[in-house]
Short mmCIF file of C-alpha atoms in Angstrom, two decimals:
data_model
loop_
_atom_site.label_atom_id
_atom_site.label_comp_id
_atom_site.label_asym_id
_atom_site.label_seq_id
_atom_site.Cartn_x
_atom_site.Cartn_y
_atom_site.Cartn_z
CA ASN A 175 8.54 61.16 25.99
CA ALA A 176 11.27 62.13 23.56
CA GLY A 177 13.80 62.33 26.41
CA VAL A 178 16.76 64.56 25.61
CA THR A 179 16.95 65.94 22.09
CA GLN A 180 19.83 67.79 20.48
CA THR A 181 20.14 69.77 17.29
CA PRO A 182 21.92 69.82 14.94
CA LYS A 183 23.28 66.28 14.59
CA PHE A 184 26.31 67.43 12.64
CA ARG A 185 27.84 70.77 11.80
CA ILE A 186 30.96 72.08 10.11
CA LEU A 187 32.19 75.50 11.24
CA LYS A 188 34.94 77.71 9.99
CA ILE A 189 37.47 79.08 12.45
CA GLY A 190 36.06 82.19 14.11
CA GLN A 191 32.42 81.41 13.42
CA SER A 192 29.91 81.05 16.22
CA MET A 193 26.98 78.74 16.75
CA THR A 194 24.50 77.50 19.31
CA LEU A 195 23.95 73.85 20.09
CA GLN A 196 20.39 73.24 21.17
CA CYS A 197 19.31 70.86 23.91
CA THR A 198 15.77 70.17 25.11
CA GLN A 199 14.42 67.66 27.60
CA ASP A 200 10.80 66.79 28.27
CA MET A 201 11.26 64.87 31.52
CA ASN A 202 10.92 67.94 33.77
CA HIS A 203 14.45 67.40 35.06
CA ASN A 204 15.97 70.25 37.00
CA TYR A 205 19.58 69.31 36.34
CA MET A 206 21.13 69.60 32.91
CA TYR A 207 24.69 69.16 31.65
CA TRP A 208 26.90 69.68 28.64
CA TYR A 209 29.79 67.33 27.96
CA ARG A 210 32.30 67.01 25.17
CA GLN A 211 33.89 63.79 23.97
CA ASP A 212 37.14 63.94 22.08
CA PRO A 213 38.22 60.95 19.94
CA GLY A 214 39.18 57.94 22.03
CA MET A 215 38.36 59.68 25.29
CA GLY A 216 35.67 59.76 27.90
CA LEU A 217 33.31 62.66 28.37
CA LYS A 218 34.34 65.89 30.05
CA LEU A 219 31.93 68.31 31.69
CA ILE A 220 31.68 71.77 30.13
CA TYR A 221 28.82 73.43 32.03
CA TYR A 222 25.92 72.37 34.16
CA SER A 223 22.70 73.86 35.50
CA VAL A 224 20.66 73.02 38.59
CA GLY A 225 17.60 74.90 37.43
CA ALA A 226 16.31 77.78 35.36
CA GLY A 227 18.54 80.80 35.78
CA ILE A 228 21.37 78.89 37.49
CA THR A 229 24.46 77.67 35.67
CA ASP A 230 28.01 76.81 36.65
CA LYS A 231 31.30 75.85 35.04
CA GLY A 232 32.52 72.31 34.70
CA GLU A 233 35.99 71.00 33.93
CA VAL A 234 36.45 72.54 30.45
CA PRO A 235 34.33 75.73 30.14
CA ASN A 236 36.71 77.94 28.16
CA GLY A 237 35.32 79.00 24.79
CA TYR A 238 31.71 78.21 25.70
CA ASN A 239 28.73 79.92 27.24
CA VAL A 240 25.37 78.65 28.43
CA SER A 241 22.03 79.97 29.53
CA ARG A 242 19.01 78.36 31.16
CA SER A 243 15.87 80.43 30.82
CA THR A 244 13.47 77.48 31.06
CA THR A 245 13.50 74.05 32.70
CA GLU A 246 13.37 72.36 29.29
CA ASP A 247 16.13 74.13 27.34
CA PHE A 248 19.86 74.40 27.91
CA PRO A 249 21.65 75.81 24.84
CA LEU A 250 25.43 75.82 24.51
CA ARG A 251 27.02 78.74 22.71
CA LEU A 252 30.37 78.60 20.94
CA GLU A 253 31.93 81.97 20.23
CA LEU A 254 34.92 82.24 17.88
CA ALA A 255 35.14 78.54 17.05
CA ALA A 256 38.62 76.98 17.13
CA PRO A 257 39.90 73.63 15.79
CA SER A 258 40.36 72.48 19.40
CA GLN A 259 36.58 72.55 19.76
CA THR A 260 36.17 69.78 17.19
CA SER A 261 34.40 67.15 19.25
CA VAL A 262 31.13 65.37 19.92
CA TYR A 263 28.90 67.30 22.30
CA PHE A 264 26.44 65.56 24.57
CA CYS A 265 23.65 67.13 26.56
CA ALA A 266 22.28 65.24 29.57
CA SER A 267 19.66 65.73 32.25
CA SER A 268 18.80 64.23 35.61
CA ALA A 269 16.09 64.56 38.21
CA VAL A 270 16.45 66.45 41.46
CA LEU A 271 18.41 64.46 44.00
CA SER A 272 15.87 62.56 46.04
CA GLY A 273 18.39 60.38 47.79
CA PRO A 274 22.13 60.04 47.63
CA TYR A 275 23.01 59.42 44.03
CA GLN A 276 19.85 57.60 43.03
CA GLU A 277 19.45 59.75 39.97
CA THR A 278 20.70 58.73 36.57
CA GLN A 279 21.84 61.09 33.87
CA TYR A 280 20.04 60.63 30.56
CA PHE A 281 21.95 61.63 27.47
CA GLY A 282 20.91 63.10 24.15
CA PRO A 283 22.16 61.60 20.87
CA GLY A 284 25.03 64.06 20.56
CA THR A 285 26.12 66.77 18.11
CA ARG A 286 29.22 66.15 16.02
CA LEU A 287 31.10 69.39 15.42
CA LEU A 288 33.99 69.88 13.04
CA VAL A 289 35.89 73.18 13.05
CA LEU A 290 38.07 73.81 10.02
CA ALA B 253 39.38 65.77 42.54
CA GLN B 254 37.89 62.54 41.32
CA LYS B 255 39.56 60.13 38.94
CA ILE B 256 38.38 57.05 37.06
CA THR B 257 40.86 54.56 35.62
CA GLN B 258 39.95 51.93 33.04
CA THR B 259 43.06 49.93 32.26
CA GLN B 260 41.71 47.83 29.39
CA PRO B 261 41.69 49.86 26.15
CA GLY B 262 40.21 46.91 24.27
CA MET B 263 38.96 43.38 24.83
CA PHE B 264 38.01 40.48 22.60
CA VAL B 265 35.57 37.96 24.06
CA GLN B 266 33.88 34.92 22.59
CA GLU B 267 30.12 35.05 22.35
CA LYS B 268 28.28 33.55 25.36
CA GLU B 269 31.29 33.97 27.64
CA ALA B 270 31.16 36.21 30.69
CA VAL B 271 33.30 39.34 30.60
CA THR B 272 34.62 41.63 33.31
CA LEU B 273 35.47 45.24 32.55
CA ASP B 274 37.77 46.84 35.11
CA CYS B 275 37.25 50.19 36.77
CA THR B 276 39.11 51.75 39.67
CA TYR B 277 38.35 55.13 41.12
CA ASP B 278 39.85 57.71 43.39
CA THR B 279 37.92 60.21 45.45
CA SER B 280 38.08 61.95 48.79
CA ASP B 281 34.30 62.04 49.07
CA GLN B 282 32.69 59.82 51.69
CA SER B 283 29.55 59.39 49.62
CA TYR B 284 29.52 58.84 45.90
CA GLY B 285 27.82 57.02 43.07
CA LEU B 286 29.32 54.82 40.39
CA PHE B 287 27.84 54.35 36.93
CA TRP B 288 28.47 52.32 33.81
CA TYR B 289 27.44 53.53 30.37
CA LYS B 290 27.51 51.75 27.03
CA GLN B 291 28.31 53.62 23.82
CA PRO B 292 27.65 51.59 20.65
CA SER B 293 29.08 52.61 17.31
CA SER B 294 26.02 54.78 16.70
CA GLY B 295 27.32 57.09 19.41
CA GLU B 296 24.57 57.38 21.98
CA MET B 297 25.26 56.96 25.69
CA ILE B 298 23.17 54.22 27.28
CA PHE B 299 22.92 53.90 31.06
CA LEU B 300 23.56 50.35 32.27
CA ILE B 301 23.91 50.20 36.03
CA TYR B 302 24.40 52.27 39.18
CA GLN B 303 26.06 51.54 42.55
CA GLY B 304 25.90 53.81 45.57
CA SER B 305 28.87 53.90 47.90
CA TYR B 306 26.71 52.93 50.87
CA ASP B 307 24.85 50.14 49.10
CA GLU B 308 25.70 46.91 50.84
CA GLN B 309 24.76 44.68 47.96
CA ASN B 310 26.27 44.68 44.50
CA ALA B 311 23.96 46.18 41.89
CA THR B 312 22.45 43.96 39.21
CA GLU B 313 20.44 44.80 36.09
CA GLY B 314 19.60 41.81 33.95
CA ARG B 315 22.85 40.46 32.47
CA TYR B 316 24.85 43.29 34.04
CA SER B 317 26.24 43.25 37.54
CA LEU B 318 28.65 45.53 39.30
CA ASN B 319 31.38 43.97 41.42
CA PHE B 320 31.86 46.72 43.99
CA GLN B 321 34.88 46.46 46.29
CA LYS B 322 34.93 49.64 48.32
CA ALA B 323 38.20 49.03 50.16
CA ARG B 324 39.97 48.45 46.86
CA LYS B 325 38.11 51.33 45.20
CA SER B 326 37.05 49.15 42.32
CA ALA B 327 33.72 48.92 40.50
CA ASN B 328 34.06 46.29 37.80
CA LEU B 329 31.25 45.62 35.35
CA VAL B 330 30.39 41.98 34.73
CA ILE B 331 28.40 40.99 31.66
CA SER B 332 27.12 37.45 31.77
CA ALA B 333 26.50 35.39 28.62
CA SER B 334 27.85 38.01 26.23
CA GLN B 335 26.04 38.68 22.96
CA LEU B 336 27.18 40.14 19.65
CA GLY B 337 25.14 43.24 20.44
CA ASP B 338 27.30 43.89 23.48
CA SER B 339 30.12 45.05 21.22
CA ALA B 340 30.60 48.71 22.13
CA MET B 341 32.63 51.17 24.19
CA TYR B 342 31.98 50.95 27.92
CA PHE B 343 32.55 53.85 30.25
CA CYS B 344 32.83 53.84 33.99
CA ALA B 345 31.84 57.10 35.68
CA MET B 346 31.39 58.50 39.15
CA ARG B 347 29.80 61.37 40.94
CA GLY B 348 30.61 62.62 44.39
CA MET B 349 28.55 64.35 47.02
CA TYR B 350 29.60 67.89 47.62
CA SER B 351 28.44 69.93 50.54
CA GLY B 352 25.01 71.36 49.84
CA GLY B 353 24.04 68.49 47.56
CA GLY B 354 25.55 69.94 44.43
CA ALA B 355 24.65 68.50 41.04
CA ASP B 356 28.01 68.53 39.35
CA GLY B 357 28.39 66.21 36.46
CA LEU B 358 29.97 62.81 36.11
CA THR B 359 33.69 62.07 35.91
CA PHE B 360 34.34 59.51 33.17
CA GLY B 361 37.11 57.05 32.48
CA LYS B 362 38.62 56.68 29.01
CA GLY B 363 36.57 53.62 28.25
CA THR B 364 37.06 50.01 27.17
CA HIS B 365 36.29 48.89 23.64
CA LEU B 366 34.64 45.49 23.91
CA ILE B 367 34.35 43.28 20.84
CA ILE B 368 32.29 40.11 21.02
CA GLN B 369 33.37 37.46 18.53
CA PRO B 370 31.03 34.77 17.21
#
């Protein structure tokens, strides 16, 4: 299993441009997440999904959109990129809750985004 | 709202010594899970250990153990016999149980930068 994969690894955007960060998992996990990590900080949740067709906002959703058309894929869309969106973006997935909190979130390698 | 506090921005430890990384949390949830992740300089997030709020025994995974003190709301990570490869950022995180079994994400602390010296 490849686990959670993310593309691209690194991207430079100009202010106002848009892009999609790709995330794919091959573990058949229902739950998927997008986080961002600013320098010297922990991760903050942007959006999450409990299954195909179902998404919800996390702590910092402004400026982003997501979709979940399949179990495997959970792309993150940035519209009108701003310097404040310069960050490292992590995608994660976890299995359906089979008991209280027994699941672990597995993370992709991250996408480093620079908006200039 | 949940909150994770890691009060040690950085730590220097001699190789082969044990090290304790502090983590305190705040939540109104009755049931929750606590996690520790390691982030080496390469940037990936590596799961280390998990503790459920109703687990009576402290979790252990190889050289990692979690010192869980529920009344004090602390979940410290203990690394025994530290190695040079343990040098990394360490993040404490938690997840609560919301009604309906929601799958919201993890709440992370700001991390502790651990440096193991030879």
